[in-house]
mmCIF file of C-alpha atoms in Angstrom:
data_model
loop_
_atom_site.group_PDB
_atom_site.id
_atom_site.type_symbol
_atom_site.label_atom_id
_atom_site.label_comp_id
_atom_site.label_asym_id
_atom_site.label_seq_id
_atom_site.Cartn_x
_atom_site.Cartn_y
_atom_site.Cartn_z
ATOM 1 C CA UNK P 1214 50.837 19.131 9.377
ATOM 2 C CA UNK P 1215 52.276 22.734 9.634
ATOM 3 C CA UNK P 1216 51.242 24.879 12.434
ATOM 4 C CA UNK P 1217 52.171 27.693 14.785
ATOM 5 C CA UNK P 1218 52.602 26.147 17.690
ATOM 6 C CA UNK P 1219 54.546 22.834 16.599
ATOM 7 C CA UNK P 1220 57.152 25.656 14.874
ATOM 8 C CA UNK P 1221 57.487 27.335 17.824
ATOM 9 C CA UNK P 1222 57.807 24.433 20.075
ATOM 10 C CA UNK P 1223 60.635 22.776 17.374
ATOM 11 C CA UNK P 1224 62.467 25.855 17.756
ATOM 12 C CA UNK P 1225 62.869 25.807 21.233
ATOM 13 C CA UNK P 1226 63.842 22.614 21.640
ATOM 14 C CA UNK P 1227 66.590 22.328 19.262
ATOM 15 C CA UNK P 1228 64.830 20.846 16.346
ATOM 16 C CA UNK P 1229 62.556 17.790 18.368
ATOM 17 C CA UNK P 1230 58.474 18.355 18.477
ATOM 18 C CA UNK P 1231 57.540 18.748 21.388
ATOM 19 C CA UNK P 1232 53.255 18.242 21.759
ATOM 20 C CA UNK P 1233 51.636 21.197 23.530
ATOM 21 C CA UNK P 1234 50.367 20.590 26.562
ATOM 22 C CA UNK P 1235 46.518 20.386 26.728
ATOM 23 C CA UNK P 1236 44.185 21.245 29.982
ATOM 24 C CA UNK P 1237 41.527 18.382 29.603
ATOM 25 C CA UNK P 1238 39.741 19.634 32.358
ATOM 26 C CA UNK P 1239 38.834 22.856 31.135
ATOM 27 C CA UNK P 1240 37.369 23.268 27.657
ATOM 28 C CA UNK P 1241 36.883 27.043 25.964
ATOM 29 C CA UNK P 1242 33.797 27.892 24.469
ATOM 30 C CA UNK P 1243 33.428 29.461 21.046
ATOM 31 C CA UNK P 1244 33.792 32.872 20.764
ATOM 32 C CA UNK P 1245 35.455 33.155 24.089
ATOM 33 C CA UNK P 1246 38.693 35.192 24.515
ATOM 34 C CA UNK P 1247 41.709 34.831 26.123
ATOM 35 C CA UNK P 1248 43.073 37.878 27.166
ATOM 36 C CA UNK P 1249 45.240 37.733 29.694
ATOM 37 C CA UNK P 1250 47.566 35.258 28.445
ATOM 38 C CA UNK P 1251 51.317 35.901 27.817
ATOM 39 C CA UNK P 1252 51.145 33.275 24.972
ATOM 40 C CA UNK P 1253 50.934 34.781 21.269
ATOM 41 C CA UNK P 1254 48.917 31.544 19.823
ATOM 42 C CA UNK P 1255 46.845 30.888 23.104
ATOM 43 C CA UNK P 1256 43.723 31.693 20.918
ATOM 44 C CA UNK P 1257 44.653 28.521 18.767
ATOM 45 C CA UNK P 1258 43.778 25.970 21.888
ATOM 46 C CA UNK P 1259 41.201 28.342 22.187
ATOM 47 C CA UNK P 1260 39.568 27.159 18.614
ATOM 48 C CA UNK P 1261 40.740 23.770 19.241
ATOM 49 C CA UNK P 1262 38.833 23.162 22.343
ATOM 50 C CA UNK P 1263 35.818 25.011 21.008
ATOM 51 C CA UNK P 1264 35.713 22.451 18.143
ATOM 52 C CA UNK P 1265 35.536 19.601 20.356
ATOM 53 C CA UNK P 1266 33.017 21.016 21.933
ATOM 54 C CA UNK P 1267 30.900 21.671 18.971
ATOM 55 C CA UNK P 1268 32.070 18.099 18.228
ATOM 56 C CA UNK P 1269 29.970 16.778 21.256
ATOM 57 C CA UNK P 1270 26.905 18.598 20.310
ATOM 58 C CA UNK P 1271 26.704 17.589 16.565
ATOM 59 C CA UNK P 1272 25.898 13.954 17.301
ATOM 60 C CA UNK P 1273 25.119 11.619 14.177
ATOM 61 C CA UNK P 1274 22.039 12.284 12.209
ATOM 62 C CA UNK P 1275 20.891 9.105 12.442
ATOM 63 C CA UNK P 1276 20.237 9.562 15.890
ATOM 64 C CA UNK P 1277 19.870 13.047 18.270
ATOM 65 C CA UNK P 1278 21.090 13.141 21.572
ATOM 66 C CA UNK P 1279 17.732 11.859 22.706
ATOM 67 C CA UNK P 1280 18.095 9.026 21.083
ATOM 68 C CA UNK P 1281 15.145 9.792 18.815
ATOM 69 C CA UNK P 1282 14.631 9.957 14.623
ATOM 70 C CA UNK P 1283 16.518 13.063 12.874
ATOM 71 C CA UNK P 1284 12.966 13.504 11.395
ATOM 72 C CA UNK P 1285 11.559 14.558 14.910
ATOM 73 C CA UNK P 1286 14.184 16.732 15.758
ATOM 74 C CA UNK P 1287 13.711 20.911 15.136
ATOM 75 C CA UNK P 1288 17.877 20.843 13.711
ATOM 76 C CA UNK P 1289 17.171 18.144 11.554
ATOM 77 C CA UNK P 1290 13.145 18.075 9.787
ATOM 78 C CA UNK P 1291 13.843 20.739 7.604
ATOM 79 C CA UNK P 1292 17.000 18.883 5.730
ATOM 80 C CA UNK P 1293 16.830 17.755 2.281
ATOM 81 C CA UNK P 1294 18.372 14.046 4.070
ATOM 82 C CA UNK P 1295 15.204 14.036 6.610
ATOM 83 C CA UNK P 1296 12.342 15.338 4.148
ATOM 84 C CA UNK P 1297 13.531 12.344 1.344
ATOM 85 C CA UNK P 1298 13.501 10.013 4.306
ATOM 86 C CA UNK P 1299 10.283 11.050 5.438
ATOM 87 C CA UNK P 1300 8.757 10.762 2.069
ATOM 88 C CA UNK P 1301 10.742 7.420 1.397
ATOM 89 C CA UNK P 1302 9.212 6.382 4.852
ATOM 90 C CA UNK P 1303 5.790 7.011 3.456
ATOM 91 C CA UNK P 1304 6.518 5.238 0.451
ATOM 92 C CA UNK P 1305 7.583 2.117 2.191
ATOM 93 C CA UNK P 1306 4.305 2.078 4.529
ATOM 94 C CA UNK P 1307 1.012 0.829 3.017
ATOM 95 C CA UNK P 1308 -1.138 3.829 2.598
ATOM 96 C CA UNK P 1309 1.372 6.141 4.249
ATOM 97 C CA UNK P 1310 1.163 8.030 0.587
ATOM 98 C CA UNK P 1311 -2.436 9.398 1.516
ATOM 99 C CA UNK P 1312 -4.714 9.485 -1.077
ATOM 100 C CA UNK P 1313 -5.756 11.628 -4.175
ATOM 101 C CA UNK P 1314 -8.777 12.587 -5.797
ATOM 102 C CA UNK P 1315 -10.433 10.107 -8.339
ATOM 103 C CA UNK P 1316 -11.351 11.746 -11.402
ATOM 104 C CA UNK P 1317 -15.245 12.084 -12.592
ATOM 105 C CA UNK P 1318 -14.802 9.761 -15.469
ATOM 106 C CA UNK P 1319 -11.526 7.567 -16.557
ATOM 107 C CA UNK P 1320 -9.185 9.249 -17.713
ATOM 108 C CA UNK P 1321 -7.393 7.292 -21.073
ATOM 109 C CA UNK P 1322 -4.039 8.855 -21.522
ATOM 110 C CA UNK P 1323 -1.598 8.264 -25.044
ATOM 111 C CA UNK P 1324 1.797 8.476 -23.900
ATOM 112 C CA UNK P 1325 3.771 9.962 -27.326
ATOM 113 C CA UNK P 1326 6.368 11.196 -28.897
ATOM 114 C CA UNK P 1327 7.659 9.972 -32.204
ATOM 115 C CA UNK P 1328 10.933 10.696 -30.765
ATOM 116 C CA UNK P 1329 13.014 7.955 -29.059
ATOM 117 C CA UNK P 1330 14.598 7.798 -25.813
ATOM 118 C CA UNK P 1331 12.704 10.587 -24.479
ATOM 119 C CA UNK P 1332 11.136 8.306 -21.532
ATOM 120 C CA UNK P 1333 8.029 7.533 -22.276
ATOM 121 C CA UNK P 1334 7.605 4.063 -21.406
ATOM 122 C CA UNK P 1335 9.559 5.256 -18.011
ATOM 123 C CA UNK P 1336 7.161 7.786 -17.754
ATOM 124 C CA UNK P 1337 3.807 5.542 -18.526
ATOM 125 C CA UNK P 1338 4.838 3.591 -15.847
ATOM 126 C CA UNK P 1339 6.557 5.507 -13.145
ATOM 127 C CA UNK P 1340 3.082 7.649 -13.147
ATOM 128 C CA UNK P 1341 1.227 4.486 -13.108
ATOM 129 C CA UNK P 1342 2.848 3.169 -10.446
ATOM 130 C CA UNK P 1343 2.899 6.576 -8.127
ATOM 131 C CA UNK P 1344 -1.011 6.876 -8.934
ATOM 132 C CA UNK P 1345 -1.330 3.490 -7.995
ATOM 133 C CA UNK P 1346 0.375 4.026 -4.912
ATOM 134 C CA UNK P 1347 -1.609 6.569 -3.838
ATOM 135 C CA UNK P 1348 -5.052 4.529 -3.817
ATOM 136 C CA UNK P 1349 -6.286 4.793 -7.123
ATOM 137 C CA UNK P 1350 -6.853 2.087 -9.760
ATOM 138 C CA UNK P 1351 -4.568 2.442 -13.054
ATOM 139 C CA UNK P 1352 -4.191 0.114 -16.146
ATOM 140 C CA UNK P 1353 -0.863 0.651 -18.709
ATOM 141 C CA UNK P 1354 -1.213 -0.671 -22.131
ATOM 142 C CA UNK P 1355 1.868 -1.776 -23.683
ATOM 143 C CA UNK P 1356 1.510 -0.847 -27.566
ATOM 144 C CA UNK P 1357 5.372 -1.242 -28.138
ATOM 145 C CA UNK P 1358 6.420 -4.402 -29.531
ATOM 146 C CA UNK P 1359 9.586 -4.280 -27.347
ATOM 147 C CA UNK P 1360 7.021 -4.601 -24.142
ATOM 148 C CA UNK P 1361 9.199 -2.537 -21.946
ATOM 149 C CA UNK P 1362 6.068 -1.286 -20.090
ATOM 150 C CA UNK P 1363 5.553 -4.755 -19.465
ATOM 151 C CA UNK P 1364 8.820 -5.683 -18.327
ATOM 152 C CA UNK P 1365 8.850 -2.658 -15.711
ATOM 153 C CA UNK P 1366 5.369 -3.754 -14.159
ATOM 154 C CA UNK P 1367 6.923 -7.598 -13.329
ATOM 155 C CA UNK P 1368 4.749 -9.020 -16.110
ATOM 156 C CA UNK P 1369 5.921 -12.443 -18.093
ATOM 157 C CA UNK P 1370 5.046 -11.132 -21.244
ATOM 158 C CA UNK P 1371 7.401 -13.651 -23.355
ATOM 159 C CA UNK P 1372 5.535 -16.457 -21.583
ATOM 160 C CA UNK P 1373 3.904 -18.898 -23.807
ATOM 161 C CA UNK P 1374 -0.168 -18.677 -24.704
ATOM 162 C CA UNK P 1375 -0.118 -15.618 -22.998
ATOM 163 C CA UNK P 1376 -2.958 -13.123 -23.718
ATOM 164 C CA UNK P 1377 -1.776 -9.683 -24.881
ATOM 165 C CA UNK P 1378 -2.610 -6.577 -26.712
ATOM 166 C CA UNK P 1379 -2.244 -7.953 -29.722
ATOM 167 C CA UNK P 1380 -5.016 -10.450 -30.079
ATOM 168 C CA UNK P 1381 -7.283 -7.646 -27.941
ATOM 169 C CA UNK P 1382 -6.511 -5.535 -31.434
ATOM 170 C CA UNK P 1383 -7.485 -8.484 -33.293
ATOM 171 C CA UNK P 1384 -10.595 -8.795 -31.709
ATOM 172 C CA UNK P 1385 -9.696 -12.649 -30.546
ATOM 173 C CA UNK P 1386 -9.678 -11.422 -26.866
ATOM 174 C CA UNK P 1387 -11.824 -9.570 -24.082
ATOM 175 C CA UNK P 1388 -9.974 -6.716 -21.809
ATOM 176 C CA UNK P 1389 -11.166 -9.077 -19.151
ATOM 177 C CA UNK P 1390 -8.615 -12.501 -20.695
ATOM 178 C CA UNK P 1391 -5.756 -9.557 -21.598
ATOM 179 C CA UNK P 1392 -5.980 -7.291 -17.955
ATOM 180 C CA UNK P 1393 -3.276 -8.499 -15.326
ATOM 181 C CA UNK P 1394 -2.447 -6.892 -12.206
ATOM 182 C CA UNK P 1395 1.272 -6.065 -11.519
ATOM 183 C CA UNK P 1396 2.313 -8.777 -8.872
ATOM 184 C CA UNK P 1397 4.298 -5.569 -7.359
ATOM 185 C CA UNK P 1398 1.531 -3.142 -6.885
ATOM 186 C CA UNK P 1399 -2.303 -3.279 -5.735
ATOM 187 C CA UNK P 1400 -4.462 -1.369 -8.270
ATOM 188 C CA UNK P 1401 -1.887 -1.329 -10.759
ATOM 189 C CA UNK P 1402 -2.935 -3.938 -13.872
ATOM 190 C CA UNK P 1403 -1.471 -3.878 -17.761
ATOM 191 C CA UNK P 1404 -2.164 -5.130 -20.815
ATOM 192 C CA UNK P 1405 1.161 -6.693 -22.308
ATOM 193 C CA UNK P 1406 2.966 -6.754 -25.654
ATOM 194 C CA UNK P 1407 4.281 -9.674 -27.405
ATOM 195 C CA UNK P 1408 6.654 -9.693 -29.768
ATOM 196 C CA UNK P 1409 3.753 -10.731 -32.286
ATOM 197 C CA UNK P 1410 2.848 -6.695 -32.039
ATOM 198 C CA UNK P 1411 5.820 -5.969 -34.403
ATOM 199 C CA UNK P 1412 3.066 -7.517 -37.316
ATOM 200 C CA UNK P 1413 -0.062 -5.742 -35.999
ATOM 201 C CA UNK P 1414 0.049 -2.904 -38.185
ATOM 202 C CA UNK P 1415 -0.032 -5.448 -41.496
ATOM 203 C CA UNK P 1416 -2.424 -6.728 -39.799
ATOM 204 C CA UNK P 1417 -4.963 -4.060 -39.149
ATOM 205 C CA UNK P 1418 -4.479 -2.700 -42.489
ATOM 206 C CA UNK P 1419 -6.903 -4.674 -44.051
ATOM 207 C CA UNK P 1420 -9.692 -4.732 -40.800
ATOM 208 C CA UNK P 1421 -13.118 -2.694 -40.865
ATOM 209 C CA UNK P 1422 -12.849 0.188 -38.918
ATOM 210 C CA UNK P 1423 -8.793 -0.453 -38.442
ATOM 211 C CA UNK P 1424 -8.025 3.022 -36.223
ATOM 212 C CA UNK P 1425 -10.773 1.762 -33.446
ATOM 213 C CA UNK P 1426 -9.842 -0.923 -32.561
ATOM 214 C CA UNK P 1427 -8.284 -0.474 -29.148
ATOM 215 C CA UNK P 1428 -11.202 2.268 -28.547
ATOM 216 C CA UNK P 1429 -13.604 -0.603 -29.149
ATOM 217 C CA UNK P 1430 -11.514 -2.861 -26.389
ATOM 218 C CA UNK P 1431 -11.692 -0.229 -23.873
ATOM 219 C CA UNK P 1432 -15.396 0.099 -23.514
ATOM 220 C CA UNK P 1433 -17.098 2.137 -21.080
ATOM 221 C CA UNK P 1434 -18.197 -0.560 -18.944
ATOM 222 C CA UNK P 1435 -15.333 -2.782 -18.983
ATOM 223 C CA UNK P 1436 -13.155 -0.419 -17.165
ATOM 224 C CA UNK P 1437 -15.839 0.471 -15.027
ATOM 225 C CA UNK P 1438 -15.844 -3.516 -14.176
ATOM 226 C CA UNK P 1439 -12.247 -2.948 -13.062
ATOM 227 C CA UNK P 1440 -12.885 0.615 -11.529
ATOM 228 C CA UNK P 1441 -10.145 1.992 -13.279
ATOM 229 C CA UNK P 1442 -9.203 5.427 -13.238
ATOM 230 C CA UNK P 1443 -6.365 6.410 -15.158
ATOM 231 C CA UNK P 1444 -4.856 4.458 -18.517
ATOM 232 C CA UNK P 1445 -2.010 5.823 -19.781
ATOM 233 C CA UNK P 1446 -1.357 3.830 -23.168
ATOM 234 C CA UNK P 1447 2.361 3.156 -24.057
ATOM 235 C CA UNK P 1448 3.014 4.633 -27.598
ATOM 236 C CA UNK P 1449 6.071 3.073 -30.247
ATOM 237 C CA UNK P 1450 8.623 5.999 -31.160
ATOM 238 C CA UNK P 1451 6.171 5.811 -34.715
ATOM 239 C CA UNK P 1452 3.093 7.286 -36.160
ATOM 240 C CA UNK P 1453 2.070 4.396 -37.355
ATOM 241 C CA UNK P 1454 -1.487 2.799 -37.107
ATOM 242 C CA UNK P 1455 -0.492 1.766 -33.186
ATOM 243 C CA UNK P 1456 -0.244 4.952 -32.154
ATOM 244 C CA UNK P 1457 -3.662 6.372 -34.352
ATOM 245 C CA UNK P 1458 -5.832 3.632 -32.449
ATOM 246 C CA UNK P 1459 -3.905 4.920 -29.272
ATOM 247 C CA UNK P 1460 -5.274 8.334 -30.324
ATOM 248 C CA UNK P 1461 -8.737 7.745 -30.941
ATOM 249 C CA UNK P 1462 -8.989 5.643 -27.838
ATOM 250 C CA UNK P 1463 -7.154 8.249 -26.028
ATOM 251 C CA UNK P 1464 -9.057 11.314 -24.716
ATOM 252 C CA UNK P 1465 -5.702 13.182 -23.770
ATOM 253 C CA UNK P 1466 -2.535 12.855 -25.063
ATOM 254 C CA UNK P 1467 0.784 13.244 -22.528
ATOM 255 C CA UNK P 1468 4.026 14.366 -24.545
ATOM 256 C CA UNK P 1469 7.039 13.607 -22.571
ATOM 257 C CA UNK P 1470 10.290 16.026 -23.828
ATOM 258 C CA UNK P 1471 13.544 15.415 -23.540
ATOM 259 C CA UNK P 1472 15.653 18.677 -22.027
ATOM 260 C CA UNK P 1473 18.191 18.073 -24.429
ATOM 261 C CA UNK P 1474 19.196 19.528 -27.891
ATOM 262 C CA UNK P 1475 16.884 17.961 -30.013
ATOM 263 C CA UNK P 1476 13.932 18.114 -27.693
ATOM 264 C CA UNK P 1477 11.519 19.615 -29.839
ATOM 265 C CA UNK P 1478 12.309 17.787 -32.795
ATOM 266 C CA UNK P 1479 9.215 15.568 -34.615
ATOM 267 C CA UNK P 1480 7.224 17.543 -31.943
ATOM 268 C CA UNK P 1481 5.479 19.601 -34.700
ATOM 269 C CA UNK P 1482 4.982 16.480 -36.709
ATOM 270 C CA UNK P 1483 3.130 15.104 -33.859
ATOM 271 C CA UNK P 1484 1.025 17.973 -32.950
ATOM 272 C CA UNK P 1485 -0.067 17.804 -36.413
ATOM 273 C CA UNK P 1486 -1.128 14.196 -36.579
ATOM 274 C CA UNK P 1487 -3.019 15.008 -33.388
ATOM 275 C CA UNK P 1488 -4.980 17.965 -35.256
ATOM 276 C CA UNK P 1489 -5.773 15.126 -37.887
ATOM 277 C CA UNK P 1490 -6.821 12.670 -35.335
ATOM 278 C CA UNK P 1491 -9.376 15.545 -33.649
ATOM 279 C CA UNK P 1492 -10.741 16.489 -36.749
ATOM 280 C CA UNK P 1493 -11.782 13.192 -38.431
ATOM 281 C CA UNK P 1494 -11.488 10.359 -36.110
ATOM 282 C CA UNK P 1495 -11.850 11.496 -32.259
ATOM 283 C CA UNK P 1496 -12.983 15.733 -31.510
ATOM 284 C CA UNK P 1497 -12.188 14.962 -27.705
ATOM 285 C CA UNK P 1498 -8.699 14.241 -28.082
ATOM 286 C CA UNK P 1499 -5.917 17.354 -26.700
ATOM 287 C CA UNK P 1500 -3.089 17.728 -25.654
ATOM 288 C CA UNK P 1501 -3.535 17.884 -21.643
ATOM 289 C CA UNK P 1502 0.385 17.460 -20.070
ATOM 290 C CA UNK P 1503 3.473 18.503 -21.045
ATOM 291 C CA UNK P 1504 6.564 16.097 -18.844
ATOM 292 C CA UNK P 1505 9.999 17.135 -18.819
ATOM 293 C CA UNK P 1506 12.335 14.526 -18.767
ATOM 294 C CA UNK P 1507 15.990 13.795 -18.314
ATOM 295 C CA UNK P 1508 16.863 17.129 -16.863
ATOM 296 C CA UNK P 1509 20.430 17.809 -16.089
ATOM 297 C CA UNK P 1510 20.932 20.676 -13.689
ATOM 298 C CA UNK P 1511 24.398 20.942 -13.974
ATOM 299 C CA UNK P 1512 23.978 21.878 -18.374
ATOM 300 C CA UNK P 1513 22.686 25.674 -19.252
ATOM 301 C CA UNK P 1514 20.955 23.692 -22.243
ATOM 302 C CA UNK P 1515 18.163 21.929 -19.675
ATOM 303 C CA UNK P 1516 17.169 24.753 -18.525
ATOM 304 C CA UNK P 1517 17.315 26.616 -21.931
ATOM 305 C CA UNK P 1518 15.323 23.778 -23.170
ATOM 306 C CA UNK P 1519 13.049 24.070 -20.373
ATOM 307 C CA UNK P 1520 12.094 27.776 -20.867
ATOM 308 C CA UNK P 1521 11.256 27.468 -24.375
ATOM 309 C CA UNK P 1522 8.768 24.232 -23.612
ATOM 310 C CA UNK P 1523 6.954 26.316 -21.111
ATOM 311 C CA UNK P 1524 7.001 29.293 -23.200
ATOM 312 C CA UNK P 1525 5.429 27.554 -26.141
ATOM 313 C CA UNK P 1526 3.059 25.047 -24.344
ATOM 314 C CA UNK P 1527 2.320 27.438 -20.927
ATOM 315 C CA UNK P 1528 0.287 26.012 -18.534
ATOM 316 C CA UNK P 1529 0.266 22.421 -20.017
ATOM 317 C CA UNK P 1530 3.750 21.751 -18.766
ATOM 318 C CA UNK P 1531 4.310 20.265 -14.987
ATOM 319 C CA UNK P 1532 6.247 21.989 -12.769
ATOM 320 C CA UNK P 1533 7.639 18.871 -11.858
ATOM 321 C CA UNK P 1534 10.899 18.247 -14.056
ATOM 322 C CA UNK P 1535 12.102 14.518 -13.924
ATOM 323 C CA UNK P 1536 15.924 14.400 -13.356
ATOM 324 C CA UNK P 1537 18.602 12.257 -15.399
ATOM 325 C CA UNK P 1538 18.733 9.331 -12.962
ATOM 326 C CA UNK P 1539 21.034 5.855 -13.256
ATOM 327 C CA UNK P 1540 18.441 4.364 -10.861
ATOM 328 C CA UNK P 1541 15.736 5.202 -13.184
ATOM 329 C CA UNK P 1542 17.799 3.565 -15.627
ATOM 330 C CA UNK P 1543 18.534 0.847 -13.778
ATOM 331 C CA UNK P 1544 14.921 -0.371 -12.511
ATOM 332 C CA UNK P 1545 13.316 -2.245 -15.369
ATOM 333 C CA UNK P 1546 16.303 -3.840 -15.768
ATOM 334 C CA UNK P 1547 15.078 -5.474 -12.382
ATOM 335 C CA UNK P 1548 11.084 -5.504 -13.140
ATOM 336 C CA UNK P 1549 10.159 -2.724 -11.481
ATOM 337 C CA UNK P 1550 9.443 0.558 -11.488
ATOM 338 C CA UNK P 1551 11.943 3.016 -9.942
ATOM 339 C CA UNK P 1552 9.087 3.559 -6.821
ATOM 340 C CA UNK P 1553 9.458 0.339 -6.259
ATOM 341 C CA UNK P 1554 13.272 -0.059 -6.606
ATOM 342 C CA UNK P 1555 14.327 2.965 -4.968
ATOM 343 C CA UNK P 1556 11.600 4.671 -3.526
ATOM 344 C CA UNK P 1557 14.420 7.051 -2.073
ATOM 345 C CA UNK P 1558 16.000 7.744 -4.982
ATOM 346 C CA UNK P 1559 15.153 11.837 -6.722
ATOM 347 C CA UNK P 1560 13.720 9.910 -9.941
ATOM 348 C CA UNK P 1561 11.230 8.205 -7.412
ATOM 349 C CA UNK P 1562 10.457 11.543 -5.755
ATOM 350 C CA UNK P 1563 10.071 13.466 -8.867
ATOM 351 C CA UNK P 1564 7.675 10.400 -10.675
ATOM 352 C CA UNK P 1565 5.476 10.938 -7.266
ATOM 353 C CA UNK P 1566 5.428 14.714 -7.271
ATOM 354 C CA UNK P 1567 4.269 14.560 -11.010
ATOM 355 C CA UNK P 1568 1.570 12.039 -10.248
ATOM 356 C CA UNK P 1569 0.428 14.304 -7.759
ATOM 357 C CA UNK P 1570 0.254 16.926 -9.744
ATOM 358 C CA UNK P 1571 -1.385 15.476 -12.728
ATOM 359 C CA UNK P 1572 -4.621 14.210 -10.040
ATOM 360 C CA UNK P 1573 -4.844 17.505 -8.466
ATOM 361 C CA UNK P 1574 -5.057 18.681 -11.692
ATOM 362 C CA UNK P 1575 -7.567 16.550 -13.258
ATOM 363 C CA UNK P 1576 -9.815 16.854 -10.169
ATOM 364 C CA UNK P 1577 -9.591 20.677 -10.810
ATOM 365 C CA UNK P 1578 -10.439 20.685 -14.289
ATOM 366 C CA UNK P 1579 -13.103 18.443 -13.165
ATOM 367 C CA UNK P 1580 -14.894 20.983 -10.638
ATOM 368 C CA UNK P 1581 -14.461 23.245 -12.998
#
């Protein structure tokens, strides 16, 4: 590489580099000058020798020069590196989460959007999990045929015999033979879908009382058996009679949006069905949370996208935005949910912070 001092020394010497001498005995601090000096370039082993230094002091962040945790250290705790490792720490150690408020009464969630791909099984689950994991007791019930929820909480739901929500619509099951706990997380139970879901809707057409049917399931005291406090309910990308019984079992609906183009597209359609739902079949059901989804920082769009969901739904919209993610992707292609595959990872941070925020804000409405 080009530099003063290697041109200078080639042209003295006829052509041949000659290395500049170095004093390894004496080292030159930053900043400090060196008048004196007959040499033009002197200031250049100056810099040279002040970045070795400063080499010595920046020791790896994986250790200080006390041998101690970057987390511990003044430089280091305020780092985005330390604080995810401190919260991945906390992840990783049983009850190192803390705890949040339970709510009053359980609270049944519908996770919906007619819209595809907008993560809501990701979302149904990824919340489950991080309430879970911070001490309280949630079931997810997997109302799409495809059983993705399922799938992401480690449950066999293409084993044979196997009790799911389909036979709990049908009335030929209890919660109690449907209910299994996630073999990944303590607290965390679903009720799985079979493929036998996709013909549910034929089904219930011609049952009594067709739209409460999973309301009737859910009783009162059966989740009370199980202490449960939060059910989200995993919607199809449909407005079918699935996601009706979802609604009238549901006391709160959670709309996850997409922060992409067509974000607020069959949005309106929803809201409407909703109104429908409220006025003949269930007066407690609202719209409580607004999730943002999918977020890509580095497009205008998200965050035009963004401003116009908070503008038209205000307060009901977490602050928390959930990032585009491969590892959120990538996790129920494994079982799990991304807390559990990489607690690390921003999707697992964001899924957390949102759980958070959703308790805290149920306990508030609560005291209120």
């Amino acid at each position: 590489m080009w530099s003063p001092r290697k041109a200078q020394n080639k042209k003295r010497s006829g052509g041949t580099v000659q290395p500049a001498p170095v004093d390894d005995s004496a080292t030159v601090e930053a900043g400090a000058t060196t008048a004196g000096t007959d040499d033009p370039h002197a200031h250049l082993v100056g810099q040279r020798s002040a970045r070795v230094v400063d080499k010595t002091r920046k020791v790896s962040r994986e250790t200080t020069t006390t041998g101690g945790s970057p987390i511990a250290d003044e430089t280091y705790a305020d780092t985005p590196i330390a604080m995810a490792a401190a919260r991945a720490s906390q992840v990783l150690t049983p009850g190192g989460a803390g705890q949040l408020p339970r709510p009053a009464h359980t609270r049944i969630m519908t996770v919906a959007n007619q819209k595809g791909g907008v993560g809501k099984t990701t979302t149904a689950v990824n919340l489950a999990a991080g309430l879970a994991l911070r001490g309280l007791r949630v079931l997810v019930v997997d109302l799409d045929p495809q059983g993705n929820a399922s799938t992401a909480l480690g449950i066999d739901h293409r084993a044979q015999d196997i009790a799911s929500v389909y036979e709990l619509l049908l009335g030929e099951v209890t919660l109690r033979e449907a209910i299994q706990e996630s073999p990944s997380q303590k607290g965390l139970y679903c009720v799985p879908a079979t493929l036998d879901l996709a013909g549910a809707e034929i089904e219930l057409v011609s049952l009594v009382a067709r739209e409460n049917r999973l309301r009737n399931a859910l009783s009162d005291e059966l989740l009370a058996e199980y202490e449960i406090d939060y059910v989200f309910i995993d919607c199809p990308p449909s407005l079918g009679l699935l996601t009706v019984n979802a609604m009238v079992a549901a006391r709160e609906v959670l709309i996850p949006i997409q922060c992409e183009y067509y974000a607020l597209e069959g949005v309106g359609q929803l809201l409407r069905n909703i109104e429908l739902v409220q006025a003949h079949l269930n007066r407690e059901l609202h719209v409580s949370t607004i999730i943002l989804t999918m977020y890509d920082g580095r497009t205008k769009l998200a965050d035009q996208v963004a401003e116009e969901v908070r503008s038209h739904f205000g307060d009901k919209v977490l602050s928390t935005i959930i990032p585009r993610s491969v590892k959120v992707s990538e996790a129920p292609g494994y079982g799990m949910t991304i807390i559990e595959y990489d607690p690390g990872s921003r999707g697992a941070m964001s899924y957390l912070d949102a759980a958070r925020e959703l308790a805290l804000r149920g306990a508030s409405e609560t005291s209120a």
